[in-house]
Amino acid sequence: MNLKLAFSLSIASLWHRRNVLALVTLTLTLSITLLLGIQYLRTEVKQSFTNTIAGTDLIVGARSGQLNLLLYTVFHIGNATNNIRWESFQDLKTDNRIDWLVPISLGDSYKGHRVVGTTDQFQKHYKYGRGEPIELARGAWFEEVFEVVLGAQVASKHQHNVGDAVVLSHGGGRTSFSNHEATPFTVSGILAPTGTPVDQAVYVSLGGLEAIHIGWESGVAIPGRTVTPEQAKERDLTPDAITAALVGIERRILTFQVQRDLNQYSGEPLSAILPGVALSELWRIMGQFENVLLAITVFVVLTSLIGLAAVLLSLQVQRRQEIAILRATGASPLLIALLYVIECLLLTLVACGLALGVGAAGITLVSPWLLDTYGLKIALRPLSGTEWLILAGVPLAAVCVSLLPAIKAWRSSRKQGLGHANSW
Amino acid sequence: MTNRTHQSDPTPDTEPQTLKLSGVAFQWDSSKAPLRYPDVTLQAGSHLFLQGPSGSGKSTLMSLLGGLITPSEGRLEVLGTSLASLSSGQRDRFRADHIGVIFQQFNLVPYLSPMDNVRLPCRLSRKRLQRAKPDATTEARSLLTALGIPEDSWHRSVLQLSVGQQQRVAAARALIGGPELILADEPTSALDTNNRDRFIALLLELAAKQRCSVVFVSHDQSLANQFDQQLHLQESTR
């Protein structure tokens, strides 16, 4: 009965002061949106990050650290320390524990984007997210030696379409002075956006990479030794080496066994890594700053709550008469104090609700743009347990903060006589 | 401090006296002399006119009667109950159950409609709710009608009411649920003569219907003869 009255009085009182309180509520809403948004985004980004590559059980490369291998094969950051000989790759193919192998050959670039030499196995077996395959938005996967498939971002950034001619550059880097001008490629297909580094890469056949490097053995084109595209096609375009390989193992239980065998491979020093483990390790290194970010937003919310308490405290002066009336009518000091707690709580709940709405609307509106512009895949999903906990923490903090005006009101209404505060 | 009491014929003592003060004194501050009050007995249904200059302790007496403070000396009984023997929570409940209060002005909770202001005591006290006949809303309606508040303003903002109307809504709130005692602290000081006379006439008429005692504080000596008993407090000679 008393609580019901306190609630209905609080609601009426809040509505009465809506003009003053709207601004504080807005501040609170924005800060809660920020808090929730940061938590949501960091979960999503982590999810998206750790799902950059899926379905691949092992990544094999020349002997190196697992982060290095992960960085250059999946994220196209940095360079391989060494290559895998083609014989070794062929040898792996004969291992019946391994179900599929995707060769990856790195080294060239197109306007700063990595050129990945591979086969049609890449399109078949490279998965990301929750096992989604990469798909072609337009055109088809390369079949000819001089055909190229562009990642979504590459195509949109340079406004390429199927059929365009593309000249690859030798080596990495944004501006290369040695271009494979004699051997242009034709765009055969453009990939749909994935939100992974795939969007930033360019895919050609292993043979294509061989072909453009005929006569480039010393690192630059040696006049007289280069060939025309037609001549190149006549040659044997089997590569001598590749950079790395993605390994698929259907019987997962054998993964560690294969990994151990590859790490002890007798032909040449190799490293085999579990992409999931390497990704988590990488995230642990990069994920530190997001904790700091979350801590900052917690302080932002606390600041707005203190602001709310300050507004309620300053309104207390105006409310003296109203409190006197309630007291005279028989309301206990506890009820008066309760009014402040409930008002603070209700405002915060309203702000939380608004923040949920604003957040959901914001993500819905911004996610297509994020995927297009930054290749970030942020989907709308129900809140996780942690996020609900964080959200629930806000009204809890509000109740704590509201004790400040509440206790003040409780104490002064205990001392107050009948009528105005200073009527004696 | 000297006090004079004018006592009318006491009514037969069939129910506990509404008020009984004997040797009551109150001290706000230990450095100041306590306010001392004369002994007063008010029978159920009779009205007391309380007059005195400011500083004579009228508001303090009202706070004492309302149970917001307790006397530092003497004995104060309201409806046969010694308020000093109750805890502060019990006094709040006692006030909610048995006492209606009207202030000088700004009597209404600004965010409640006149109707909700009138019904407020019935929400704070179960007793008042039970005594409201036949229910809180109906009694509120009849009181508002009796006090001449136009029906179209019952559910609007109280800030749109005139001062006279606000005081009459406050009177309706004090009367609802049949409290035994109404404390009216200069309720007419903000009203003009016409409004004042009408207000007092209505208040006393409705109080008489419920056999409710009114303690009425005013500077205005001319009102005194409308009340059964009068109490004149004089400024303390501190």
PDB file of N, CA and C in Angstrom, chain B residues 28-95:
ATOM      1  N   TRP B  28      12.703  24.694  21.802  1.00  0.00           N
ATOM      2  CA  TRP B  28      13.385  24.404  20.544  1.00  0.00           C
ATOM      3  C   TRP B  28      14.896  24.340  20.752  1.00  0.00           C
ATOM      4  N   ASP B  29      15.323  25.189  21.676  1.00  0.00           N
ATOM      5  CA  ASP B  29      16.754  25.461  21.759  1.00  0.00           C
ATOM      6  C   ASP B  29      17.069  25.632  23.247  1.00  0.00           C
ATOM      7  N   SER B  30      18.073  24.929  23.711  1.00  0.00           N
ATOM      8  CA  SER B  30      18.336  24.968  25.153  1.00  0.00           C
ATOM      9  C   SER B  30      18.771  26.359  25.628  1.00  0.00           C
ATOM     10  N   SER B  31      19.226  27.222  24.689  1.00  0.00           N
ATOM     11  CA  SER B  31      19.663  28.551  25.111  1.00  0.00           C
ATOM     12  C   SER B  31      18.477  29.495  25.287  1.00  0.00           C
ATOM     13  N   LYS B  32      17.292  29.081  24.763  1.00  0.00           N
ATOM     14  CA  LYS B  32      16.130  29.963  24.870  1.00  0.00           C
ATOM     15  C   LYS B  32      15.167  29.435  25.928  1.00  0.00           C
ATOM     16  N   ALA B  33      14.372  30.346  26.453  1.00  0.00           N
ATOM     17  CA  ALA B  33      13.372  29.940  27.447  1.00  0.00           C
ATOM     18  C   ALA B  33      12.320  29.090  26.750  1.00  0.00           C
ATOM     19  N   PRO B  34      11.812  28.054  27.401  1.00  0.00           N
ATOM     20  CA  PRO B  34      10.797  27.216  26.765  1.00  0.00           C
ATOM     21  C   PRO B  34       9.485  27.972  26.572  1.00  0.00           C
ATOM     22  N   LEU B  35       8.750  27.561  25.535  1.00  0.00           N
ATOM     23  CA  LEU B  35       7.401  28.105  25.325  1.00  0.00           C
ATOM     24  C   LEU B  35       6.467  27.342  26.259  1.00  0.00           C
ATOM     25  N   ARG B  36       5.710  28.103  27.076  1.00  0.00           N
ATOM     26  CA  ARG B  36       4.792  27.414  28.001  1.00  0.00           C
ATOM     27  C   ARG B  36       3.358  27.661  27.560  1.00  0.00           C
ATOM     28  N   TYR B  37       2.561  26.640  27.603  1.00  0.00           N
ATOM     29  CA  TYR B  37       1.182  26.741  27.135  1.00  0.00           C
ATOM     30  C   TYR B  37       0.216  26.564  28.292  1.00  0.00           C
ATOM     31  N   PRO B  38      -0.912  27.282  28.251  1.00  0.00           N
ATOM     32  CA  PRO B  38      -1.926  27.113  29.288  1.00  0.00           C
ATOM     33  C   PRO B  38      -2.608  25.755  29.128  1.00  0.00           C
ATOM     34  N   ASP B  39      -3.241  25.302  30.203  1.00  0.00           N
ATOM     35  CA  ASP B  39      -3.972  24.043  30.121  1.00  0.00           C
ATOM     36  C   ASP B  39      -5.231  24.242  29.293  1.00  0.00           C
ATOM     37  N   VAL B  40      -5.464  23.349  28.383  1.00  0.00           N
ATOM     38  CA  VAL B  40      -6.623  23.458  27.494  1.00  0.00           C
ATOM     39  C   VAL B  40      -7.314  22.104  27.448  1.00  0.00           C
ATOM     40  N   THR B  41      -8.640  22.131  27.480  1.00  0.00           N
ATOM     41  CA  THR B  41      -9.394  20.902  27.225  1.00  0.00           C
ATOM     42  C   THR B  41     -10.408  21.227  26.151  1.00  0.00           C
ATOM     43  N   LEU B  42     -10.387  20.429  25.083  1.00  0.00           N
ATOM     44  CA  LEU B  42     -11.334  20.672  23.987  1.00  0.00           C
ATOM     45  C   LEU B  42     -12.190  19.432  23.812  1.00  0.00           C
ATOM     46  N   GLN B  43     -13.518  19.623  23.956  1.00  0.00           N
ATOM     47  CA  GLN B  43     -14.434  18.478  23.820  1.00  0.00           C
ATOM     48  C   GLN B  43     -14.596  18.123  22.349  1.00  0.00           C
ATOM     49  N   ALA B  44     -14.959  16.873  22.113  1.00  0.00           N
ATOM     50  CA  ALA B  44     -15.179  16.430  20.730  1.00  0.00           C
ATOM     51  C   ALA B  44     -16.220  17.313  20.067  1.00  0.00           C
ATOM     52  N   GLY B  45     -15.944  17.744  18.894  1.00  0.00           N
ATOM     53  CA  GLY B  45     -16.896  18.537  18.136  1.00  0.00           C
ATOM     54  C   GLY B  45     -16.831  20.013  18.414  1.00  0.00           C
ATOM     55  N   SER B  46     -16.123  20.457  19.466  1.00  0.00           N
ATOM     56  CA  SER B  46     -16.032  21.907  19.640  1.00  0.00           C
ATOM     57  C   SER B  46     -14.771  22.445  18.991  1.00  0.00           C
ATOM     58  N   HIS B  47     -14.832  23.716  18.710  1.00  0.00           N
ATOM     59  CA  HIS B  47     -13.759  24.335  17.932  1.00  0.00           C
ATOM     60  C   HIS B  47     -12.990  25.318  18.799  1.00  0.00           C
ATOM     61  N   LEU B  48     -11.677  25.388  18.507  1.00  0.00           N
ATOM     62  CA  LEU B  48     -10.816  26.262  19.291  1.00  0.00           C
ATOM     63  C   LEU B  48     -10.227  27.329  18.385  1.00  0.00           C
ATOM     64  N   PHE B  49     -10.326  28.553  18.808  1.00  0.00           N
ATOM     65  CA  PHE B  49      -9.727  29.660  18.077  1.00  0.00           C
ATOM     66  C   PHE B  49      -8.421  30.023  18.771  1.00  0.00           C
ATOM     67  N   LEU B  50      -7.338  29.999  18.010  1.00  0.00           N
ATOM     68  CA  LEU B  50      -6.028  30.225  18.604  1.00  0.00           C
ATOM     69  C   LEU B  50      -5.461  31.511  18.039  1.00  0.00           C
ATOM     70  N   GLN B  51      -5.189  32.464  18.946  1.00  0.00           N
ATOM     71  CA  GLN B  51      -4.718  33.754  18.452  1.00  0.00           C
ATOM     72  C   GLN B  51      -3.458  34.158  19.188  1.00  0.00           C
ATOM     73  N   GLY B  52      -2.629  34.889  18.542  1.00  0.00           N
ATOM     74  CA  GLY B  52      -1.425  35.374  19.192  1.00  0.00           C
ATOM     75  C   GLY B  52      -0.482  35.955  18.176  1.00  0.00           C
ATOM     76  N   PRO B  53       0.348  36.889  18.601  1.00  0.00           N
ATOM     77  CA  PRO B  53       1.311  37.478  17.662  1.00  0.00           C
ATOM     78  C   PRO B  53       2.360  36.457  17.246  1.00  0.00           C
ATOM     79  N   SER B  54       3.054  36.798  16.173  1.00  0.00           N
ATOM     80  CA  SER B  54       4.072  35.844  15.730  1.00  0.00           C
ATOM     81  C   SER B  54       5.154  35.727  16.802  1.00  0.00           C
ATOM     82  N   GLY B  55       5.654  34.549  16.963  1.00  0.00           N
ATOM     83  CA  GLY B  55       6.644  34.285  17.999  1.00  0.00           C
ATOM     84  C   GLY B  55       6.009  33.850  19.296  1.00  0.00           C
ATOM     85  N   SER B  56       4.683  33.815  19.336  1.00  0.00           N
ATOM     86  CA  SER B  56       4.028  33.414  20.580  1.00  0.00           C
ATOM     87  C   SER B  56       3.879  31.890  20.675  1.00  0.00           C
ATOM     88  N   GLY B  57       4.304  31.193  19.641  1.00  0.00           N
ATOM     89  CA  GLY B  57       4.311  29.728  19.738  1.00  0.00           C
ATOM     90  C   GLY B  57       3.092  29.056  19.151  1.00  0.00           C
ATOM     91  N   LYS B  58       2.365  29.766  18.258  1.00  0.00           N
ATOM     92  CA  LYS B  58       1.177  29.158  17.645  1.00  0.00           C
ATOM     93  C   LYS B  58       1.560  27.957  16.777  1.00  0.00           C
ATOM     94  N   SER B  59       2.558  28.186  15.898  1.00  0.00           N
ATOM     95  CA  SER B  59       2.942  27.099  14.994  1.00  0.00           C
ATOM     96  C   SER B  59       3.554  25.942  15.747  1.00  0.00           C
ATOM     97  N   THR B  60       4.293  26.274  16.813  1.00  0.00           N
ATOM     98  CA  THR B  60       4.873  25.213  17.634  1.00  0.00           C
ATOM     99  C   THR B  60       3.768  24.382  18.268  1.00  0.00           C
ATOM    100  N   LEU B  61       2.726  25.065  18.740  1.00  0.00           N
ATOM    101  CA  LEU B  61       1.596  24.340  19.326  1.00  0.00           C
ATOM    102  C   LEU B  61       0.952  23.427  18.286  1.00  0.00           C
ATOM    103  N   MET B  62       0.822  23.953  17.050  1.00  0.00           N
ATOM    104  CA  MET B  62       0.241  23.132  15.986  1.00  0.00           C
ATOM    105  C   MET B  62       1.107  21.910  15.722  1.00  0.00           C
ATOM    106  N   SER B  63       2.434  22.104  15.703  1.00  0.00           N
ATOM    107  CA  SER B  63       3.340  20.972  15.492  1.00  0.00           C
ATOM    108  C   SER B  63       3.209  19.968  16.623  1.00  0.00           C
ATOM    109  N   LEU B  64       3.004  20.479  17.849  1.00  0.00           N
ATOM    110  CA  LEU B  64       2.804  19.589  18.998  1.00  0.00           C
ATOM    111  C   LEU B  64       1.515  18.796  18.840  1.00  0.00           C
ATOM    112  N   LEU B  65       0.437  19.514  18.468  1.00  0.00           N
ATOM    113  CA  LEU B  65      -0.861  18.847  18.316  1.00  0.00           C
ATOM    114  C   LEU B  65      -0.815  17.823  17.184  1.00  0.00           C
ATOM    115  N   GLY B  66      -0.052  18.159  16.149  1.00  0.00           N
ATOM    116  CA  GLY B  66       0.048  17.252  15.010  1.00  0.00           C
ATOM    117  C   GLY B  66       0.983  16.090  15.272  1.00  0.00           C
ATOM    118  N   GLY B  67       1.704  16.136  16.376  1.00  0.00           N
ATOM    119  CA  GLY B  67       2.583  15.019  16.714  1.00  0.00           C
ATOM    120  C   GLY B  67       3.888  15.025  15.945  1.00  0.00           C
ATOM    121  N   LEU B  68       4.219  16.157  15.341  1.00  0.00           N
ATOM    122  CA  LEU B  68       5.497  16.226  14.646  1.00  0.00           C
ATOM    123  C   LEU B  68       6.630  16.418  15.647  1.00  0.00           C
ATOM    124  N   ILE B  69       6.279  17.054  16.767  1.00  0.00           N
ATOM    125  CA  ILE B  69       7.239  17.188  17.859  1.00  0.00           C
ATOM    126  C   ILE B  69       6.514  16.803  19.145  1.00  0.00           C
ATOM    127  N   THR B  70       7.249  16.488  20.181  1.00  0.00           N
ATOM    128  CA  THR B  70       6.610  16.138  21.448  1.00  0.00           C
ATOM    129  C   THR B  70       7.026  17.153  22.501  1.00  0.00           C
ATOM    130  N   PRO B  71       6.123  17.427  23.465  1.00  0.00           N
ATOM    131  CA  PRO B  71       6.438  18.443  24.473  1.00  0.00           C
ATOM    132  C   PRO B  71       7.641  18.032  25.310  1.00  0.00           C
ATOM    133  N   SER B  72       8.422  19.051  25.701  1.00  0.00           N
ATOM    134  CA  SER B  72       9.555  18.725  26.566  1.00  0.00           C
ATOM    135  C   SER B  72       9.106  18.618  28.033  1.00  0.00           C
ATOM    136  N   GLU B  73       7.943  19.236  28.328  1.00  0.00           N
ATOM    137  CA  GLU B  73       7.384  19.087  29.677  1.00  0.00           C
ATOM    138  C   GLU B  73       5.883  18.950  29.547  1.00  0.00           C
ATOM    139  N   GLY B  74       5.238  18.452  30.605  1.00  0.00           N
ATOM    140  CA  GLY B  74       3.776  18.405  30.656  1.00  0.00           C
ATOM    141  C   GLY B  74       3.196  17.255  29.873  1.00  0.00           C
ATOM    142  N   ARG B  75       1.864  17.258  29.816  1.00  0.00           N
ATOM    143  CA  ARG B  75       1.179  16.134  29.196  1.00  0.00           C
ATOM    144  C   ARG B  75       0.236  16.650  28.115  1.00  0.00           C
ATOM    145  N   LEU B  76       0.321  16.022  26.955  1.00  0.00           N
ATOM    146  CA  LEU B  76      -0.529  16.417  25.833  1.00  0.00           C
ATOM    147  C   LEU B  76      -1.259  15.178  25.340  1.00  0.00           C
ATOM    148  N   GLU B  77      -2.594  15.244  25.411  1.00  0.00           N
ATOM    149  CA  GLU B  77      -3.379  14.118  24.924  1.00  0.00           C
ATOM    150  C   GLU B  77      -4.226  14.566  23.754  1.00  0.00           C
ATOM    151  N   VAL B  78      -4.191  13.809  22.691  1.00  0.00           N
ATOM    152  CA  VAL B  78      -5.079  14.043  21.557  1.00  0.00           C
ATOM    153  C   VAL B  78      -5.952  12.810  21.429  1.00  0.00           C
ATOM    154  N   LEU B  79      -7.270  12.993  21.508  1.00  0.00           N
ATOM    155  CA  LEU B  79      -8.232  11.886  21.442  1.00  0.00           C
ATOM    156  C   LEU B  79      -7.911  10.818  22.480  1.00  0.00           C
ATOM    157  N   GLY B  80      -7.482  11.269  23.653  1.00  0.00           N
ATOM    158  CA  GLY B  80      -7.208  10.345  24.738  1.00  0.00           C
ATOM    159  C   GLY B  80      -5.865   9.644  24.658  1.00  0.00           C
ATOM    160  N   THR B  81      -5.087   9.960  23.621  1.00  0.00           N
ATOM    161  CA  THR B  81      -3.789   9.312  23.460  1.00  0.00           C
ATOM    162  C   THR B  81      -2.681  10.308  23.763  1.00  0.00           C
ATOM    163  N   SER B  82      -1.767   9.894  24.620  1.00  0.00           N
ATOM    164  CA  SER B  82      -0.626  10.755  24.881  1.00  0.00           C
ATOM    165  C   SER B  82       0.377  10.573  23.740  1.00  0.00           C
ATOM    166  N   LEU B  83       0.554  11.654  22.951  1.00  0.00           N
ATOM    167  CA  LEU B  83       1.392  11.529  21.760  1.00  0.00           C
ATOM    168  C   LEU B  83       2.842  11.222  22.121  1.00  0.00           C
ATOM    169  N   ALA B  84       3.263  11.688  23.305  1.00  0.00           N
ATOM    170  CA  ALA B  84       4.659  11.471  23.706  1.00  0.00           C
ATOM    171  C   ALA B  84       4.947   9.994  23.906  1.00  0.00           C
ATOM    172  N   SER B  85       3.873   9.211  24.179  1.00  0.00           N
ATOM    173  CA  SER B  85       4.110   7.790  24.423  1.00  0.00           C
ATOM    174  C   SER B  85       4.239   7.000  23.124  1.00  0.00           C
ATOM    175  N   LEU B  86       3.966   7.671  22.004  1.00  0.00           N
ATOM    176  CA  LEU B  86       4.054   6.970  20.716  1.00  0.00           C
ATOM    177  C   LEU B  86       5.430   7.187  20.094  1.00  0.00           C
ATOM    178  N   SER B  87       5.853   6.229  19.296  1.00  0.00           N
ATOM    179  CA  SER B  87       7.092   6.419  18.534  1.00  0.00           C
ATOM    180  C   SER B  87       6.804   7.401  17.393  1.00  0.00           C
ATOM    181  N   SER B  88       7.861   7.902  16.767  1.00  0.00           N
ATOM    182  CA  SER B  88       7.614   8.897  15.712  1.00  0.00           C
ATOM    183  C   SER B  88       6.829   8.277  14.559  1.00  0.00           C
ATOM    184  N   GLY B  89       7.074   7.000  14.273  1.00  0.00           N
ATOM    185  CA  GLY B  89       6.322   6.325  13.218  1.00  0.00           C
ATOM    186  C   GLY B  89       4.854   6.192  13.599  1.00  0.00           C
ATOM    187  N   GLN B  90       4.606   5.883  14.881  1.00  0.00           N
ATOM    188  CA  GLN B  90       3.216   5.764  15.347  1.00  0.00           C
ATOM    189  C   GLN B  90       2.522   7.115  15.323  1.00  0.00           C
ATOM    190  N   ARG B  91       3.297   8.167  15.620  1.00  0.00           N
ATOM    191  CA  ARG B  91       2.694   9.507  15.577  1.00  0.00           C
ATOM    192  C   ARG B  91       2.320   9.894  14.144  1.00  0.00           C
ATOM    193  N   ASP B  92       3.184   9.509  13.199  1.00  0.00           N
ATOM    194  CA  ASP B  92       2.863   9.770  11.783  1.00  0.00           C
ATOM    195  C   ASP B  92       1.561   9.068  11.401  1.00  0.00           C
ATOM    196  N   ARG B  93       1.432   7.816  11.858  1.00  0.00           N
ATOM    197  CA  ARG B  93       0.226   7.053  11.537  1.00  0.00           C
ATOM    198  C   ARG B  93      -0.994   7.668  12.240  1.00  0.00           C
ATOM    199  N   PHE B  94      -0.772   8.088  13.478  1.00  0.00           N
ATOM    200  CA  PHE B  94      -1.858   8.710  14.238  1.00  0.00           C
ATOM    201  C   PHE B  94      -2.356   9.965  13.524  1.00  0.00           C
ATOM    202  N   ARG B  95      -1.393  10.749  13.048  1.00  0.00           N
ATOM    203  CA  ARG B  95      -1.749  11.973  12.337  1.00  0.00           C
ATOM    204  C   ARG B  95      -2.503  11.643  11.053  1.00  0.00           C
TER     205      ARG B  95
END
